[in-house]
Amino acid sequence: MLVKDLENIFHETLDAIYGKEEVTSFFFLCTDAFYNITRFALALDRDLSITKEEQQPIFDALEALKNEKPIQYILGETEFYGLPFKVDENTLIPRPETEELVQLIIDCHSKQSEESQPSILDIGTGSGCIAISLAKNIGNAQVYAMDVSAKAIKKAKENAVLNKVEVEFIEADILNICHSALDAESTFNVIVSNPPYVRNLEKAEIQNNVLNNEPHLALFVEDDNPLLFYKAITEFAVGKLKENGQLFFEINEYLGPETKILVETFGFKNVEIIKDLFGKDRMIKADK
Ligand SMILES: C[S@@+](CC[C@H](N)C(=O)[O-])C[C@H]1O[C@@H](n2cnc3c(N)ncnc32)[C@H](O)[C@@H]1O
């Protein structure tokens, strides 16, 4: 079958759902992943073809896209902060705004730290995207990553191997942290978290492909207690950050001022709300 004909089938089937441009991008992500055929290669040779035996994966992908399954789960991989990450239904798909959080931490570290081996803890690590990008980009950092989901930790461990970094993974529940989860003496220079923060009342704003495929454990909190993770993590950070250590959060864009006040009530200084590229309240940085 000619690859250009397959491309037409993708457009006929999917343009009404996603729009032409996004379908083109999905198509070439698939041809690259399954057949090593790039957009450029097809532009050079319009007669490229695949055999009948080779067709199944791309038709399976087409069917899954028709059912609004995210392309990252179909291919089992994505990119974050320029690095490859394996993902599946147990891990949130890393978002571009979280890359901004990683960038903020790297910038802060390069400006001020003389610490030769900063220790960093990422709480709610999911695919490991934050912890692994920091381990890759902050030389000598000792990085720890926690998640309550054993399946997410398994995937994050694969990602640490894939990216050739050392991260110590801890399976633990931050809302009910037991003392054996971490050495009593362990303290950190940086604690970072992108915890669940979407309220049930915001579900109407969430696209179907997210609602129906991504882990709800990673996304949602109750409407009447939306900051429970921020409270638990800030309280934990009071005892677990070293003097002058820093706390970084990704936050719900609608709850910036409330989250800032919460962090301040635990005695943190210089608590700043930082906007993302779209001008939305997206991160908090605070000093112990
Ligand atoms: C918003 S996701 C963030 C994932 C990843 N850090 C990222 O930025 O893409 C939140 C993560 O917190 C984890 N989580 C949920 N409840 C938790 C708990 N009680 N203790 C520890 N981790 C939890 C979820 O499994 C999920 O991986």
mmCIF file of C-alpha atoms and ligand atoms in Angstrom:
data_model
loop_
_atom_site.group_PDB
_atom_site.id
_atom_site.type_symbol
_atom_site.label_atom_id
_atom_site.label_comp_id
_atom_site.label_asym_id
_atom_site.label_seq_id
_atom_site.Cartn_x
_atom_site.Cartn_y
_atom_site.Cartn_z
ATOM 1 C CA MET A 1 0.000 0.000 0.000
ATOM 2 C CA LEU A 2 1.272 3.485 -0.846
ATOM 3 C CA VAL A 3 2.061 5.600 2.217
ATOM 4 C CA LYS A 4 0.462 8.644 0.553
ATOM 5 C CA ASP A 5 -2.815 6.692 0.281
ATOM 6 C CA LEU A 6 -2.607 5.847 3.966
ATOM 7 C CA GLU A 7 -2.169 9.536 4.692
ATOM 8 C CA ASN A 8 -5.398 10.250 2.811
ATOM 9 C CA ILE A 9 -7.228 7.606 4.863
ATOM 10 C CA PHE A 10 -5.978 9.285 8.057
ATOM 11 C CA HIS A 11 -7.327 12.652 6.890
ATOM 12 C CA GLU A 12 -10.675 11.254 5.748
ATOM 13 C CA THR A 13 -11.150 9.480 9.093
ATOM 14 C CA LEU A 14 -9.741 11.980 11.560
ATOM 15 C CA ASP A 15 -9.812 15.552 10.221
ATOM 16 C CA ALA A 16 -13.329 16.138 11.541
ATOM 17 C CA ILE A 17 -12.166 15.230 15.060
ATOM 18 C CA TYR A 18 -8.730 16.850 15.248
ATOM 19 C CA GLY A 19 -8.290 19.193 12.254
ATOM 20 C CA LYS A 20 -5.977 18.658 9.270
ATOM 21 C CA GLU A 21 -2.736 19.927 10.774
ATOM 22 C CA GLU A 22 -2.870 17.760 13.889
ATOM 23 C CA VAL A 23 -3.786 14.686 11.818
ATOM 24 C CA THR A 24 -0.738 15.250 9.597
ATOM 25 C CA SER A 25 1.396 15.405 12.709
ATOM 26 C CA PHE A 26 -0.160 12.180 14.127
ATOM 27 C CA PHE A 27 0.319 10.432 10.797
ATOM 28 C CA PHE A 28 4.026 11.118 10.584
ATOM 29 C CA LEU A 29 4.589 10.316 14.262
ATOM 30 C CA CYS A 30 3.089 6.903 13.437
ATOM 31 C CA THR A 31 4.986 6.307 10.177
ATOM 32 C CA ASP A 32 8.222 7.320 11.866
ATOM 33 C CA ALA A 33 7.600 5.059 14.887
ATOM 34 C CA PHE A 34 6.340 2.020 12.941
ATOM 35 C CA TYR A 35 8.225 2.197 9.628
ATOM 36 C CA ASN A 36 11.005 4.720 10.103
ATOM 37 C CA ILE A 37 9.403 6.873 7.396
ATOM 38 C CA THR A 38 9.600 10.615 8.066
ATOM 39 C CA ARG A 39 7.603 13.423 6.487
ATOM 40 C CA PHE A 40 10.753 14.473 4.665
ATOM 41 C CA ALA A 41 11.307 10.950 3.256
ATOM 42 C CA LEU A 42 7.755 10.858 1.877
ATOM 43 C CA ALA A 43 8.171 14.320 0.345
ATOM 44 C CA LEU A 44 11.267 13.049 -1.481
ATOM 45 C CA ASP A 45 9.642 9.830 -2.648
ATOM 46 C CA ARG A 46 5.844 9.885 -3.067
ATOM 47 C CA ASP A 47 5.878 6.210 -4.107
ATOM 48 C CA LEU A 48 7.023 4.856 -0.741
ATOM 49 C CA SER A 49 4.945 1.861 0.250
ATOM 50 C CA ILE A 50 4.449 -0.689 3.022
ATOM 51 C CA THR A 51 3.518 -4.348 2.620
ATOM 52 C CA LYS A 52 0.179 -5.836 3.613
ATOM 53 C CA GLU A 53 1.857 -7.621 6.544
ATOM 54 C CA GLU A 54 3.173 -4.311 7.853
ATOM 55 C CA GLN A 55 -0.172 -2.517 7.837
ATOM 56 C CA GLN A 56 -1.707 -3.685 11.118
ATOM 57 C CA PRO A 57 0.003 -1.287 13.590
ATOM 58 C CA ILE A 58 -0.952 1.841 11.679
ATOM 59 C CA PHE A 59 -4.566 0.746 11.264
ATOM 60 C CA ASP A 60 -4.680 -0.058 14.996
ATOM 61 C CA ALA A 61 -3.326 3.421 15.703
ATOM 62 C CA LEU A 62 -5.953 4.944 13.395
ATOM 63 C CA GLU A 63 -8.718 3.129 15.278
ATOM 64 C CA ALA A 64 -7.339 4.250 18.644
ATOM 65 C CA LEU A 65 -7.081 7.862 17.432
ATOM 66 C CA LYS A 66 -10.687 7.632 16.238
ATOM 67 C CA ASN A 67 -11.557 6.716 19.839
ATOM 68 C CA GLU A 68 -9.610 9.787 21.031
ATOM 69 C CA LYS A 69 -6.818 7.841 22.680
ATOM 70 C CA PRO A 70 -3.821 10.177 23.112
ATOM 71 C CA ILE A 71 -1.087 9.611 20.546
ATOM 72 C CA GLN A 72 1.476 9.396 23.368
ATOM 73 C CA TYR A 73 -0.281 6.332 24.820
ATOM 74 C CA ILE A 74 -0.679 4.773 21.365
ATOM 75 C CA LEU A 75 3.039 5.069 20.677
ATOM 76 C CA GLY A 76 3.964 4.487 24.329
ATOM 77 C CA GLU A 77 6.358 7.403 24.344
ATOM 78 C CA THR A 78 6.673 11.156 24.371
ATOM 79 C CA GLU A 79 9.258 13.890 24.725
ATOM 80 C CA PHE A 80 9.763 16.136 27.735
ATOM 81 C CA TYR A 81 12.458 18.758 28.171
ATOM 82 C CA GLY A 82 14.191 17.322 25.081
ATOM 83 C CA LEU A 83 14.345 13.820 26.579
ATOM 84 C CA PRO A 84 12.462 10.627 25.649
ATOM 85 C CA PHE A 85 9.910 9.238 28.131
ATOM 86 C CA LYS A 86 7.886 6.054 28.036
ATOM 87 C CA VAL A 87 4.275 6.567 29.110
ATOM 88 C CA ASP A 88 1.234 4.404 29.623
ATOM 89 C CA GLU A 89 -2.231 4.650 31.181
ATOM 90 C CA ASN A 90 -0.677 4.676 34.664
ATOM 91 C CA THR A 91 1.349 7.831 34.074
ATOM 92 C CA LEU A 92 0.156 11.310 33.273
ATOM 93 C CA ILE A 93 1.383 12.538 29.885
ATOM 94 C CA PRO A 94 3.957 15.217 30.776
ATOM 95 C CA ARG A 95 2.762 18.722 29.876
ATOM 96 C CA PRO A 96 4.673 21.692 28.423
ATOM 97 C CA GLU A 97 3.853 23.849 31.490
ATOM 98 C CA THR A 98 5.749 21.313 33.611
ATOM 99 C CA GLU A 99 8.794 21.894 31.403
ATOM 100 C CA GLU A 100 8.581 25.518 32.560
ATOM 101 C CA LEU A 101 8.711 24.317 36.190
ATOM 102 C CA VAL A 102 11.830 22.260 35.430
ATOM 103 C CA GLN A 103 13.400 25.267 33.710
ATOM 104 C CA LEU A 104 12.645 27.469 36.731
ATOM 105 C CA ILE A 105 14.399 25.035 39.084
ATOM 106 C CA ILE A 106 17.424 24.716 36.801
ATOM 107 C CA ASP A 107 17.660 28.525 36.493
ATOM 108 C CA CYS A 108 17.386 29.012 40.272
ATOM 109 C CA HIS A 109 20.020 26.378 40.867
ATOM 110 C CA SER A 110 22.494 27.824 38.366
ATOM 111 C CA LYS A 111 22.084 31.338 39.845
ATOM 112 C CA GLN A 112 22.605 30.663 43.482
ATOM 113 C CA SER A 113 23.770 27.258 44.525
ATOM 114 C CA GLU A 114 27.304 26.501 45.544
ATOM 115 C CA GLU A 115 26.075 23.150 46.855
ATOM 116 C CA SER A 116 28.152 20.455 45.177
ATOM 117 C CA GLN A 117 25.548 17.718 45.586
ATOM 118 C CA PRO A 118 22.092 19.253 45.887
ATOM 119 C CA SER A 119 19.488 16.752 47.020
ATOM 120 C CA ILE A 120 16.145 17.014 45.308
ATOM 121 C CA LEU A 121 12.857 15.263 46.036
ATOM 122 C CA ASP A 122 10.041 15.130 43.445
ATOM 123 C CA ILE A 123 6.672 14.215 44.997
ATOM 124 C CA GLY A 124 4.089 12.602 42.679
ATOM 125 C CA THR A 125 6.655 11.735 40.031
ATOM 126 C CA GLY A 126 4.399 9.888 37.546
ATOM 127 C CA SER A 127 6.547 9.134 34.487
ATOM 128 C CA GLY A 128 9.522 10.596 36.374
ATOM 129 C CA CYS A 129 9.685 13.527 33.964
ATOM 130 C CA ILE A 130 10.579 16.204 36.554
ATOM 131 C CA ALA A 131 13.029 14.098 38.574
ATOM 132 C CA ILE A 132 14.799 12.679 35.518
ATOM 133 C CA SER A 133 15.122 16.033 33.704
ATOM 134 C CA LEU A 134 16.591 17.560 36.860
ATOM 135 C CA ALA A 135 18.995 14.636 37.326
ATOM 136 C CA LYS A 136 20.085 15.031 33.719
ATOM 137 C CA ASN A 137 20.582 18.801 33.904
ATOM 138 C CA ILE A 138 21.846 19.519 37.422
ATOM 139 C CA GLY A 139 25.282 17.999 37.719
ATOM 140 C CA ASN A 140 25.884 15.896 40.838
ATOM 141 C CA ALA A 141 22.317 16.243 42.043
ATOM 142 C CA GLN A 142 21.069 13.406 44.217
ATOM 143 C CA VAL A 143 17.514 12.941 43.060
ATOM 144 C CA TYR A 144 14.685 11.132 44.835
ATOM 145 C CA ALA A 145 11.206 10.614 43.414
ATOM 146 C CA MET A 146 8.045 9.519 45.211
ATOM 147 C CA ASP A 147 4.689 8.261 43.979
ATOM 148 C CA VAL A 148 1.833 6.348 45.555
ATOM 149 C CA SER A 149 1.332 4.349 42.344
ATOM 150 C CA ALA A 150 3.556 1.260 42.040
ATOM 151 C CA LYS A 151 2.769 1.118 38.311
ATOM 152 C CA ALA A 152 3.868 4.727 37.782
ATOM 153 C CA ILE A 153 7.089 4.057 39.715
ATOM 154 C CA LYS A 154 7.778 1.049 37.469
ATOM 155 C CA LYS A 155 7.476 3.217 34.351
ATOM 156 C CA ALA A 156 9.545 6.006 35.925
ATOM 157 C CA LYS A 157 12.325 3.496 36.685
ATOM 158 C CA GLU A 158 12.338 2.454 33.009
ATOM 159 C CA ASN A 159 12.635 6.132 32.092
ATOM 160 C CA ALA A 160 15.591 6.651 34.416
ATOM 161 C CA VAL A 161 17.367 3.744 32.679
ATOM 162 C CA LEU A 162 16.373 5.075 29.239
ATOM 163 C CA ASN A 163 17.848 8.484 30.094
ATOM 164 C CA LYS A 164 20.888 7.034 31.881
ATOM 165 C CA VAL A 165 20.391 8.818 35.214
ATOM 166 C CA GLU A 166 20.340 7.633 38.799
ATOM 167 C CA VAL A 167 17.163 8.411 40.701
ATOM 168 C CA GLU A 168 16.068 6.788 43.932
ATOM 169 C CA PHE A 169 12.382 5.900 43.719
ATOM 170 C CA ILE A 170 10.147 5.700 46.779
ATOM 171 C CA GLU A 171 6.659 4.195 46.726
ATOM 172 C CA ALA A 172 4.747 6.167 49.351
ATOM 173 C CA ASP A 173 1.559 8.104 50.017
ATOM 174 C CA ILE A 174 2.323 11.750 50.800
ATOM 175 C CA LEU A 175 -1.092 12.111 52.453
ATOM 176 C CA ASN A 176 -0.199 9.361 54.894
ATOM 177 C CA ILE A 177 3.552 9.271 54.908
ATOM 178 C CA CYS A 178 4.986 6.545 57.080
ATOM 179 C CA HIS A 179 8.303 7.076 58.726
ATOM 180 C CA SER A 180 9.988 4.108 57.099
ATOM 181 C CA ALA A 181 9.411 5.606 53.612
ATOM 182 C CA LEU A 182 12.422 7.915 54.042
ATOM 183 C CA ASP A 183 15.412 7.901 56.384
ATOM 184 C CA ALA A 184 14.544 10.026 59.394
ATOM 185 C CA GLU A 185 17.656 12.147 58.761
ATOM 186 C CA SER A 186 17.021 12.695 55.016
ATOM 187 C CA THR A 187 16.697 16.364 54.199
ATOM 188 C CA PHE A 188 16.601 18.088 50.840
ATOM 189 C CA ASN A 189 17.768 21.304 49.195
ATOM 190 C CA VAL A 190 14.785 21.251 46.853
ATOM 191 C CA ILE A 191 11.326 19.725 47.127
ATOM 192 C CA VAL A 192 9.231 19.914 43.963
ATOM 193 C CA SER A 193 5.768 18.685 43.145
ATOM 194 C CA ASN A 194 3.177 18.779 40.418
ATOM 195 C CA PRO A 195 0.435 17.138 42.493
ATOM 196 C CA PRO A 196 -3.168 16.402 41.486
ATOM 197 C CA TYR A 197 -4.968 19.759 41.401
ATOM 198 C CA VAL A 198 -7.930 19.694 39.009
ATOM 199 C CA ARG A 199 -11.236 20.118 40.851
ATOM 200 C CA ASN A 200 -14.174 17.937 39.865
ATOM 201 C CA LEU A 201 -16.025 21.167 39.017
ATOM 202 C CA GLU A 202 -13.403 21.819 36.300
ATOM 203 C CA LYS A 203 -14.113 18.487 34.567
ATOM 204 C CA ALA A 204 -16.318 20.269 32.037
ATOM 205 C CA GLU A 205 -13.201 22.120 30.769
ATOM 206 C CA ILE A 206 -11.223 18.903 30.341
ATOM 207 C CA GLN A 207 -11.092 17.285 26.917
ATOM 208 C CA ASN A 208 -12.513 13.790 26.451
ATOM 209 C CA ASN A 209 -9.170 12.314 25.450
ATOM 210 C CA VAL A 210 -7.774 13.370 28.862
ATOM 211 C CA LEU A 211 -10.871 12.430 30.888
ATOM 212 C CA ASN A 212 -11.224 8.994 29.327
ATOM 213 C CA ASN A 213 -7.586 7.966 29.207
ATOM 214 C CA GLU A 214 -5.339 9.658 31.743
ATOM 215 C CA PRO A 215 -5.193 8.400 35.359
ATOM 216 C CA HIS A 216 -7.718 10.199 37.557
ATOM 217 C CA LEU A 217 -5.429 9.532 40.526
ATOM 218 C CA ALA A 218 -2.950 11.924 38.888
ATOM 219 C CA LEU A 219 -5.431 14.650 38.068
ATOM 220 C CA PHE A 220 -8.390 15.181 40.355
ATOM 221 C CA VAL A 221 -9.093 16.522 43.821
ATOM 222 C CA GLU A 222 -12.358 17.103 45.658
ATOM 223 C CA ASP A 223 -14.028 20.489 45.146
ATOM 224 C CA ASP A 224 -14.204 21.150 48.884
ATOM 225 C CA ASN A 225 -10.528 20.397 49.571
ATOM 226 C CA PRO A 226 -8.588 21.307 46.419
ATOM 227 C CA LEU A 227 -5.333 22.174 48.179
ATOM 228 C CA LEU A 228 -4.963 18.995 50.225
ATOM 229 C CA PHE A 229 -1.775 17.931 48.441
ATOM 230 C CA TYR A 230 -0.254 21.424 48.769
ATOM 231 C CA LYS A 231 -0.991 21.407 52.489
ATOM 232 C CA ALA A 232 0.462 17.913 53.040
ATOM 233 C CA ILE A 233 3.571 18.624 50.941
ATOM 234 C CA THR A 234 4.235 22.040 52.510
ATOM 235 C CA GLU A 235 3.849 20.565 55.992
ATOM 236 C CA PHE A 236 6.242 17.746 55.021
ATOM 237 C CA ALA A 237 8.686 20.300 53.553
ATOM 238 C CA VAL A 238 8.841 22.224 56.848
ATOM 239 C CA GLY A 239 10.607 19.235 58.417
ATOM 240 C CA LYS A 240 12.375 17.868 55.350
ATOM 241 C CA LEU A 241 13.898 20.907 53.650
ATOM 242 C CA LYS A 242 17.359 21.993 54.716
ATOM 243 C CA GLU A 243 17.818 25.564 55.991
ATOM 244 C CA ASN A 244 17.430 27.882 52.949
ATOM 245 C CA GLY A 245 15.989 24.986 50.965
ATOM 246 C CA GLN A 246 13.405 25.738 48.280
ATOM 247 C CA LEU A 247 9.921 24.491 47.585
ATOM 248 C CA PHE A 248 8.536 24.505 44.026
ATOM 249 C CA PHE A 249 4.987 23.684 42.979
ATOM 250 C CA GLU A 250 3.014 23.530 39.767
ATOM 251 C CA ILE A 251 -0.383 24.986 40.691
ATOM 252 C CA ASN A 252 -3.980 25.239 39.570
ATOM 253 C CA GLU A 253 -4.221 28.479 37.556
ATOM 254 C CA TYR A 254 -7.450 29.419 39.381
ATOM 255 C CA LEU A 255 -6.025 28.944 42.885
ATOM 256 C CA GLY A 256 -2.770 30.940 42.842
ATOM 257 C CA PRO A 257 -3.503 33.417 45.681
ATOM 258 C CA GLU A 258 -5.005 30.711 47.944
ATOM 259 C CA THR A 259 -2.023 28.410 47.371
ATOM 260 C CA LYS A 260 0.414 31.249 48.103
ATOM 261 C CA ILE A 261 -1.339 32.057 51.396
ATOM 262 C CA LEU A 262 -1.290 28.380 52.369
ATOM 263 C CA VAL A 263 2.480 28.136 51.801
ATOM 264 C CA GLU A 264 3.033 31.370 53.762
ATOM 265 C CA THR A 265 1.056 30.084 56.735
ATOM 266 C CA PHE A 266 3.702 27.372 57.134
ATOM 267 C CA GLY A 267 6.374 30.069 57.572
ATOM 268 C CA PHE A 268 7.904 30.005 54.079
ATOM 269 C CA LYS A 269 9.512 33.259 52.872
ATOM 270 C CA ASN A 270 9.632 34.994 49.480
ATOM 271 C CA VAL A 271 6.621 33.035 48.254
ATOM 272 C CA GLU A 272 6.165 33.953 44.599
ATOM 273 C CA ILE A 273 3.484 33.053 42.072
ATOM 274 C CA ILE A 274 5.046 32.638 38.632
ATOM 275 C CA LYS A 275 3.056 32.741 35.407
ATOM 276 C CA ASP A 276 3.445 30.308 32.505
ATOM 277 C CA LEU A 277 4.019 31.287 28.857
ATOM 278 C CA PHE A 278 0.273 31.847 28.471
ATOM 279 C CA GLY A 279 0.182 34.330 31.365
ATOM 280 C CA LYS A 280 -1.601 31.917 33.738
ATOM 281 C CA ASP A 281 -0.634 31.528 37.405
ATOM 282 C CA ARG A 282 1.209 28.218 37.130
ATOM 283 C CA MET A 283 4.088 27.861 39.592
ATOM 284 C CA ILE A 284 5.004 28.730 43.142
ATOM 285 C CA LYS A 285 8.525 29.154 44.434
ATOM 286 C CA ALA A 286 9.189 29.570 48.154
ATOM 287 C CA ASP A 287 12.215 29.670 50.471
ATOM 288 C CA LYS A 288 12.373 27.950 53.825
HETATM 289 C C1 LIG B 1 -0.290 15.635 38.175
HETATM 290 S S1 LIG B 1 0.513 14.063 38.259
HETATM 291 C C2 LIG B 1 2.188 14.567 37.983
HETATM 292 C C3 LIG B 1 3.046 13.530 37.314
HETATM 293 C C4 LIG B 1 4.421 14.051 36.873
HETATM 294 N N1 LIG B 1 5.173 14.564 37.991
HETATM 295 C C5 LIG B 1 4.254 15.147 35.828
HETATM 296 O O1 LIG B 1 4.516 16.309 36.156
HETATM 297 O O2 LIG B 1 3.865 14.839 34.681
HETATM 298 C C6 LIG B 1 0.417 13.721 39.984
HETATM 299 C C7 LIG B 1 1.117 12.441 40.448
HETATM 300 O O3 LIG B 1 0.881 12.308 41.861
HETATM 301 C C8 LIG B 1 0.688 10.949 42.167
HETATM 302 N N2 LIG B 1 -0.079 10.861 43.422
HETATM 303 C C9 LIG B 1 -1.429 10.927 43.588
HETATM 304 N N3 LIG B 1 -1.745 10.790 44.886
HETATM 305 C C10 LIG B 1 -0.573 10.650 45.567
HETATM 306 C C11 LIG B 1 -0.259 10.453 46.923
HETATM 307 N N4 LIG B 1 -1.213 10.396 47.850
HETATM 308 N N5 LIG B 1 1.047 10.333 47.292
HETATM 309 C C12 LIG B 1 2.033 10.372 46.329
HETATM 310 N N6 LIG B 1 1.781 10.555 45.021
HETATM 311 C C13 LIG B 1 0.497 10.694 44.630
HETATM 312 C C14 LIG B 1 -0.050 10.369 40.976
HETATM 313 O O4 LIG B 1 0.109 8.961 40.904
HETATM 314 C C15 LIG B 1 0.630 11.150 39.822
HETATM 315 O O5 LIG B 1 1.708 10.409 39.309
#
